[in-house]
Amino acid sequence: MSIRVGIVGISGFGGGEALRLVAGHPSFELVYAAGEGSAGSRLGERFPGLPARLADLVIRKWDPAGLPPLDLLFASLPTGASAAALAAVPESVKIVDLGGDHRDAAGWAYGLADIWPERIQGQRRVANPGCFPAAVLTALAPLLAGGLVEPGNIIIDAKTGISGAGRGGADSRFGFAESNENLVPYGLLQHVHMPEMARAIARLSGGSAAGLVFTPHLVPMTRGLLATIYCRGGAGTEECLAAARRFYAGRAFIRVTERPPQTKWAAGSNLAFVSYAADPQRGLVMALGAVDNLGKGAAGQAVQNANLICGLPETTGLEGMPAWP
């Protein structure tokens, strides 16, 4: 079965990672690529390592009215740039939106694929989670669903690689000189992923996430994301690990580990690693989640969601091992 695929925003980090995964996918045929600054150039000029069959595909200027016949469209556009344009895409074309415009939009399924796959299967419009929610919610879900932690007392300390900030332009604040040997907190108390995480925490627990605190940091590495999450609860470490193993039994991309996870473990993959440490005497539960921010945090989960809505095994095209070292 050949599924005709398009990618919008192909020159960005998320779109480029989607291209890498689509190029190796046994059921996806890339027939359309769109970008802004890269429009008019061949894919092979932007991505010299592409398979020869894709190298001559010309990147078009993004125009939803000018789409060729497609079955599936990946949209990797900045938050605020996709809502109006994607509304003009024919209903016959399935869409996975990697941006932030549709994560709480009517008619769009929230694509947290490892937690709610049944809510994604058969849908035509899926909003991919943000990279931070992908790591945080994957680690928290077993604890919240099992009532092991209080949803209203959660503190998240997360670190992401520079690619999580997007590709940017020539005046980007995230170049080598600015980022190397530096650690940068940002989005304090108002990060765009806060409402998304709060909604999911409330849905998983049935309670309020009003006390949620989230502090993200940029660290000087290209890709990878680690979230350390502090919760109130009386469970012990083994109880938390056991809850996660039950919750994710049979889920191909989740690894429950007794060791604290590392970002390198997930590099270049769609895997998510979760672990826990708890002190019942202090009422403290620590949850840890590690993902590749461009993999499970973006394009990997987008392809997983696409597999689900296209009726394919969700592991299709995603079974490669992480890159090491």
Coordinates of C-alpha atoms in Angstrom, one line a residue, residues 63-191:
D63 CA -0.2 27.1 -0.6
P64 CA -3.1 24.9 0.7
A65 CA -5.1 25.7 -2.5
G66 CA -2.4 24.3 -4.7
L67 CA -1.9 20.8 -3.2
P68 CA -1.4 17.8 -5.4
P69 CA -3.5 14.7 -4.7
L70 CA -2.5 13.6 -1.2
D71 CA -3.6 11.1 1.4
L72 CA -1.6 12.5 4.3
L73 CA -0.1 15.9 5.2
F74 CA 2.5 16.6 8.0
A75 CA 2.5 20.3 8.9
S76 CA 5.5 21.5 10.8
L77 CA 4.8 25.2 11.1
P78 CA 5.4 27.7 14.0
T79 CA 2.6 28.1 16.5
G80 CA 0.1 30.6 15.1
A81 CA 1.0 29.9 11.5
S82 CA -1.1 26.8 10.7
A83 CA -4.7 27.2 11.9
A84 CA -6.1 29.2 8.9
A85 CA -4.0 27.5 6.3
L86 CA -4.8 23.9 7.4
A87 CA -8.5 24.8 7.6
A88 CA -8.3 25.2 3.8
V89 CA -6.9 21.7 3.2
P90 CA -9.6 19.3 1.8
E91 CA -11.2 17.0 4.4
S92 CA -10.1 14.0 2.3
V93 CA -6.5 14.7 3.3
K94 CA -5.5 13.4 6.7
I95 CA -3.4 15.9 8.7
V96 CA -0.9 15.5 11.5
D97 CA 0.0 19.0 12.9
L98 CA 3.3 19.2 14.6
G99 CA 2.7 22.8 15.6
G100 CA 0.7 24.1 18.5
D101 CA -2.4 25.6 16.9
H102 CA -4.7 22.6 17.2
R103 CA -3.8 20.9 20.5
D104 CA -7.1 22.1 22.1
A105 CA -9.1 22.7 18.9
A106 CA -12.5 21.2 18.2
G107 CA -12.4 18.4 15.7
W108 CA -8.7 17.6 16.4
A109 CA -7.6 14.5 18.3
Y110 CA -4.8 15.1 20.8
G111 CA -2.0 12.8 19.6
L112 CA -0.5 11.4 22.8
A113 CA -0.1 8.1 21.0
D114 CA 1.3 5.9 23.8
I115 CA -1.4 6.9 26.3
W116 CA -4.5 7.3 24.2
P117 CA -4.0 5.4 20.9
E118 CA -7.7 4.5 20.8
R119 CA -8.6 8.2 20.6
I120 CA -6.4 8.6 17.5
Q121 CA -7.2 5.6 15.4
G122 CA -9.4 6.4 12.5
Q123 CA -9.2 10.2 13.0
R124 CA -8.5 12.6 10.1
R125 CA -7.1 15.5 12.1
V126 CA -4.5 14.9 14.8
A127 CA -2.6 17.5 16.8
N128 CA 0.9 16.3 17.9
P129 CA 1.8 17.0 21.5
G130 CA 4.6 19.5 22.2
C131 CA 8.1 18.1 23.0
F132 CA 7.9 18.9 26.8
P133 CA 4.4 17.3 27.2
A134 CA 5.6 14.2 25.4
A135 CA 8.2 13.6 28.0
V136 CA 6.3 14.9 31.0
L137 CA 3.0 13.3 30.4
T138 CA 4.5 9.9 29.5
A139 CA 6.3 9.8 32.9
L140 CA 3.3 11.1 34.8
A141 CA 0.5 9.1 33.2
P142 CA 0.8 5.9 35.2
L143 CA 1.0 7.8 38.5
L144 CA -1.9 10.0 37.8
A145 CA -4.1 7.2 36.4
G146 CA -3.3 5.1 39.5
G147 CA -3.9 7.9 42.0
L148 CA -0.4 7.7 43.3
V149 CA 0.4 11.4 43.2
E150 CA -1.6 14.6 43.7
P151 CA -2.4 16.4 40.4
G152 CA -2.4 19.8 42.0
N153 CA 1.1 19.7 43.4
I154 CA 3.5 19.0 40.5
I155 CA 6.8 20.8 39.7
I156 CA 8.5 20.2 36.4
D157 CA 12.2 21.0 35.8
A158 CA 13.0 20.2 32.1
K159 CA 16.1 20.5 29.9
T160 CA 16.0 20.4 26.1
G161 CA 18.6 20.6 23.3
I162 CA 18.9 23.7 21.2
S163 CA 16.9 22.2 18.3
G164 CA 13.9 22.4 20.5
A165 CA 13.9 26.1 19.9
G166 CA 13.4 25.7 16.2
R167 CA 15.8 26.5 13.3
G168 CA 15.3 30.2 13.3
G169 CA 17.0 32.6 11.0
A170 CA 20.5 34.2 10.6
D171 CA 19.8 36.4 13.7
S172 CA 18.8 33.5 15.8
R173 CA 19.6 33.7 19.5
F174 CA 20.4 30.0 19.5
G175 CA 23.6 29.9 17.4
F176 CA 26.8 28.2 18.7
A177 CA 28.3 31.3 20.3
E178 CA 25.2 32.1 22.3
S179 CA 24.4 28.5 23.3
N180 CA 27.8 26.8 23.9
E181 CA 28.8 26.5 27.5
N182 CA 25.5 28.1 28.5
L183 CA 22.3 27.1 30.4
V184 CA 19.2 29.2 29.7
P185 CA 15.9 29.1 31.6
Y186 CA 13.0 30.6 29.6
G187 CA 9.2 30.8 29.4
L188 CA 8.9 31.2 33.2
L189 CA 5.3 30.8 34.4
Q190 CA 3.9 31.3 30.9
H191 CA 5.4 28.7 28.6

